[in-house]
Amino acid sequence: MGLISLAVFFPVIGALIILFVPKKNLNAIRIISAVVTFIPLVVASYMWSQFNYGMIGVDTESQFQFVEHLSWIPAYNIEYFVGLDGISFPMFWLTTLISFIAVFASWNIPKAQKGYFSLLLLLVTSMLGVFVALDFFLFYIFWEVMLLPMYFLIGIWGGPRREYAAIKFFLYTLFGSVLMLIVMLALYFNVQNPLTGGHTFNMLHMMQQSNHNDWLAMFDVRLWLYIALFIGFAIKVPMFPFHTWLPDAHVEAPTAISVILAGILLKMGTYGIMRISYPIFPDIAAYTSYALAVFGVINILYGAFVAMAQKDLKKLVAYSSVSHMGFVLLGLAVFTSAGINGALFQMFSHGMITAMLFLLVGVIYDRAHHREIEGFGGLAVSMPVYAGVASLAFFAALGLPGMTGFIAEALVFIGAFSVYRVLTILAALGIIITAGYVLWTMQRVFLGKLNPKYEKIEEINGRELFTLIPLAILTVFFGIYPIPILNLMKTSLNYLITLIP
Amino acid sequence: MISLQSYLIISAVVFILGILTILYKKNAVGILMGVELILNSVNLNFLAFSKYIDAHINGQLVAIFIIILAASEAAVALAIILNLYRDRANIDVTQVDQMKN
Amino acid sequence: MIQTALIIWLLPLAAFVINIFIGKRLPRKGDWVSTGAIGVSFLLSYYMLFQILGNYNPDFALQASVPWIDLGETFKLNMGIYLDNLAVIMTVVVTTVSFLVHVYSIGYMHGEPLYNRFYAYLSLFSFSMLGLIMWDNLFGIYIMWELVGICSYLLIGYYFEKDSAANAGKKAFITNRVGDFGFLIGLLIVFTALGTFNLSDIHQGVSQGQLSGGLLTAAGVLLFAGAIGKSAQFPLHVWLPDAMEGPTPVSALIHAATMVAAGVYLMARLSFMLSLDAMLVVAYVGGFTAIFAATIAITQNDIKRVLAYSTISQLGYMIMAMGVGSYTAGFFHLTTHAMFKAGLFLGSGSVIHAVHHAMDKTGSHGDPNDIRNMGGFKDKMPVTYITFVIFSLALSGIPFFSGFLSKDAILGGTLAFAMSQSNPIHYLLPVFGFGAAFITAFYMFRLIIKTFLGQPQKPELYEHVHESPKVMTVPLMVLAALSIWFIYTLPSVNPMGAAGGWFMHLIRQPISAVAAQLGHPVYIITEHAEHAAHVNGIIISIILAFGGILLAFAFYFWKKVDVEALTEKIKPLYNLSLNKYYFDEIYQATVINGLLAWNNLLKWFDENIIDFIVNFSAKVVRVFSAFDGKFDNLVIDGMVNAVADMTLQFGRGFKKLQTGQIQYYIMGALLGTFLIIIFTLI
């Protein structure tokens, strides 16, 4: 068993163990969850130390690292094929970190803890699986398995409109999955395995254009397949106009699930575009890039405008995610080194920053039991530490230099400007609007006269700080010294853009 | 010698009578009788085919099974109808529509 | 020297980290950490200054950089330090003012609940400001540019429980962001054309003509937009007066001496790449701001707001100097202005501190910043008074003070520029400049008279007013000493010009890359014009400065004093004052009322039109956002829900078929059978 499998399947083994623990033994359940999510983090960190920065990955099996390649369902040429490269490793590592933090954020979940933690661990396994899978069928399985625990986690442990949100989330993503399934099957039947001559689900074989048959070489076919696959991914991003599931899901989901949703799940859409859409359909990617850039800019501005109008703190953060994911789309659309590296860096950075923001909203919701921005005021007086950490996170969200968000946005701007000048200028307007809504929110929540209702509100506690501090430190550290992350991804990404004609 | 056709015609007539009984009777016992008619029409077919085509005992065996089945089914159905009667004081099937919703 | 610079730069960062985390638990809440750190930086910066004085080389420059972001061939970014005379002198200015403000704050901020945080922010600011000065590339400068902005935000909102302070901080940051938007686009244009952010490489690239024509102008103007925001130039100046909600030492350090001057510093750094058109834009924005802000300052009653508008106006001068090619003069004014304007703010802080305590003692309520609560403080606060007068004289451009030298250099430069240009419209610039100089002298002395001279306006407060402690007055004295002319003219002691001095020797305009493209200087200024302008400039500016002061006295001082006693006391000025006295009504009816009406109009314009536009823009954005939000809820979400509803309706329709009656089902089965039979037969 390789390192990847160890990291991926440890959580689900933990989930099985939890099923045998008596319901009343709460602490055992929590500790098991913490341990089985900590192990992947350790494994992933060890893998980072062993990571070979020179290996490209992307479309060559020998260039992948920690590869495990076993036959699984030979009748349909389905393989257990996992491996990591510069595109997937940053997200893989981030997933292990966010999962570990999510366990602590769920520490005081009010009901049915046993079920909650087993579902959470199942979710962790499927997320990790998505990032390591190199067989399309395996990818699809992990992708779908992810929906199920998510549906229950929102639908059972969520807020007042949880059923509506859970169903909306499920239907939306399922719609995307169906499109993906069609494309997967189309590829399966029209890509030839060069070694055996049969059909294959191997993504790397699909990426070699020489393996495509004549039907798959037709422009119209490729265009429609690309669009179908793209919509599947775009819903996850979420890209305007497919984003309305996000605010509802976020508002209703419990804190830890919001954290995972915003920190990891959103990134799967753009990850899929980098991992699957681009290398398999590089010509179409180039053909449609302008549209993608336009959608990226719409996301940035639209998300920011709508965020400013929100009254619910969690919704505001959700729409800010829409806005920030727009930078990823814009960076993806330009095929320059700075642009695409900026896009992946933004995925990594936004994963941490938005996770912090949702954790912070969770902290205040646990105490005040509401999230109305106008209902607070002057909290910096009664909760100075909380206000300090929150300021850091909000500043990171508005792209303050010295934090990761700035590096990512700057790289995207630099990469995009030489390609789409007007679009980049429009996107840059977003930094003003973002500053507007972030500062306005901070003022309404933390500054001004203390709302007398919250004079005796309890300060942020040790466990909550423990979930926030690692992210805060990493946000600042990688904001000042982004080299470790950029080194991880630049080799693969620079190769990826050479594939695009 | 009576031809196979005659058997089949009779069987068909009995079958249609059974169907019509089921469709038009409101009385549950009547419906049950319609069911019996259908079953017996089928039986007749089995026996006829067994004699004219198969030349084996299989058809007759099945017919015996069906008779047994019909008997037990009638027992169960009568029990249900009895309970229905106890519950509603009539056995009009048009009023039994709990399945609808 | 690079190592020294690094230590100077990083010490405040260390102090910030210590104070933000454990400052509260340290003895004296950690003020000594920050003050000590900046103190060491202060000493080291003087060490650097003496080194460059030892070199006495105008072309001195050191550069050292390390790779930072490296994405392969297409994108490499180095971060490094670029030290030339400009950077070293700016470092000295920043550490000096910062150190003095740190010391002063020990007295001024004594007993504040968030004392440690205040010092932490000050340290962070010093760190960012020094980085902005020293870094060798525009990207790094942009980073630090944003960081000083956030420090400013944090410090303006220091009294965050006051809504006005919270609003002011937000307004400052967002207004700055508007400028930064331009800055960012400018950066992108430069990088796209030249593939580098490094200042030396940009110089080289522009010289070789890789960036020229309209794009070069656009880059210059857009980068200047950043300076418009940061240096509070028209039309983005609205944030600076509001920024006075912050504690007074902050106003002195950030909103008078250093951060707001960063825009000027940036223009100095970028002067080599400003095209002719871009320079004209810079000159006119600066000139207009200079006079525009000055006219507002006259009507203010808040002591700090008068100084704030004065700062905007003086920054306008510097920007104008950059625009007309008087690079040295502009930077010279930045240096001298930093000293005396910081002094003015600290002096006003001393007054406010005293009034505040007096109000606490008497239990009266009111605005301690309001000069209408003051008057006659000179006897109670002699040190503050004398230093304040020195600073005001420097600011007004009176000979023997630093401000005269630098302001005169700028005015001479604009005059020479106007005389060398064929188009007479450019005489507007010297008119702006001289006009503002006159008004500056006027409003400063109006302030002094109202604060320190005359009768106490609130006698009950006056009784309790005391001089501030030594820890506050000593920095004032140091800054006053730094406002004397010969500090900047050594080895010469000529009070009329700094031409032979070390400063003018060390700071030379870099060779313009645009000139290299054009093949001739951007502005051709004849020697005759330069000489004539210098002589005329001195004469006109001295006259105007004294005229402004006298006017102030005439308006605000002698008007109240018994004429007979005055006549006896100061005989030589008697006639003039008399004339003024006689003309008072005429002035009142014409000039003053006209001026006041005009000022009020401008103030009204400032508050109701420009502020309105800012607020209205915010409102429009909010309304639009609300509309956008509605659109999202109703239309987009509505479509999604419509799909779901449709499915539901279909389900309802089909449900009707399920009657629950077995006969219908059998009928259905029969029909189905028949259909199948029919189909098979067909």
Short mmCIF file of C-alpha atoms in Angstrom, two decimals, chain B residues 19 22-26 31 93-94 96-97 99-101, chain C residues 655-656 658-668 670:
data_model
loop_
_atom_site.label_atom_id
_atom_site.label_comp_id
_atom_site.label_asym_id
_atom_site.label_seq_id
_atom_site.Cartn_x
_atom_site.Cartn_y
_atom_site.Cartn_z
CA ILE B 19 -62.37 -9.35 -16.98
CA ILE B 22 -63.78 -7.46 -12.44
CA LEU B 23 -64.26 -4.18 -14.20
CA TYR B 24 -67.94 -3.70 -13.62
CA LYS B 25 -68.65 -5.35 -10.29
CA LYS B 26 -68.53 -3.12 -7.27
CA ILE B 31 -64.59 -9.37 -8.29
CA VAL B 93 -64.48 -1.55 -3.72
CA THR B 94 -65.01 1.95 -5.12
CA VAL B 96 -61.68 1.48 -0.81
CA ASP B 97 -59.11 3.97 -2.08
CA MET B 99 -53.83 3.81 -1.85
CA LYS B 100 -54.75 7.02 -3.58
CA ASN B 101 -52.91 10.12 -2.43
CA LYS C 655 -50.89 11.82 -9.59
CA LYS C 656 -54.52 12.26 -10.65
CA GLN C 658 -53.59 7.13 -9.41
CA THR C 659 -57.20 6.68 -8.24
CA GLY C 660 -56.41 3.89 -5.83
CA GLN C 661 -59.12 1.75 -7.44
CA ILE C 662 -58.05 -1.56 -8.76
CA GLN C 663 -60.49 -1.49 -11.62
CA TYR C 664 -58.93 1.55 -13.18
CA TYR C 665 -55.55 -0.08 -12.97
CA ILE C 666 -56.75 -3.19 -14.64
CA MET C 667 -58.40 -1.09 -17.29
CA GLY C 668 -55.07 0.57 -17.83
CA LEU C 670 -55.91 -3.94 -20.60
#
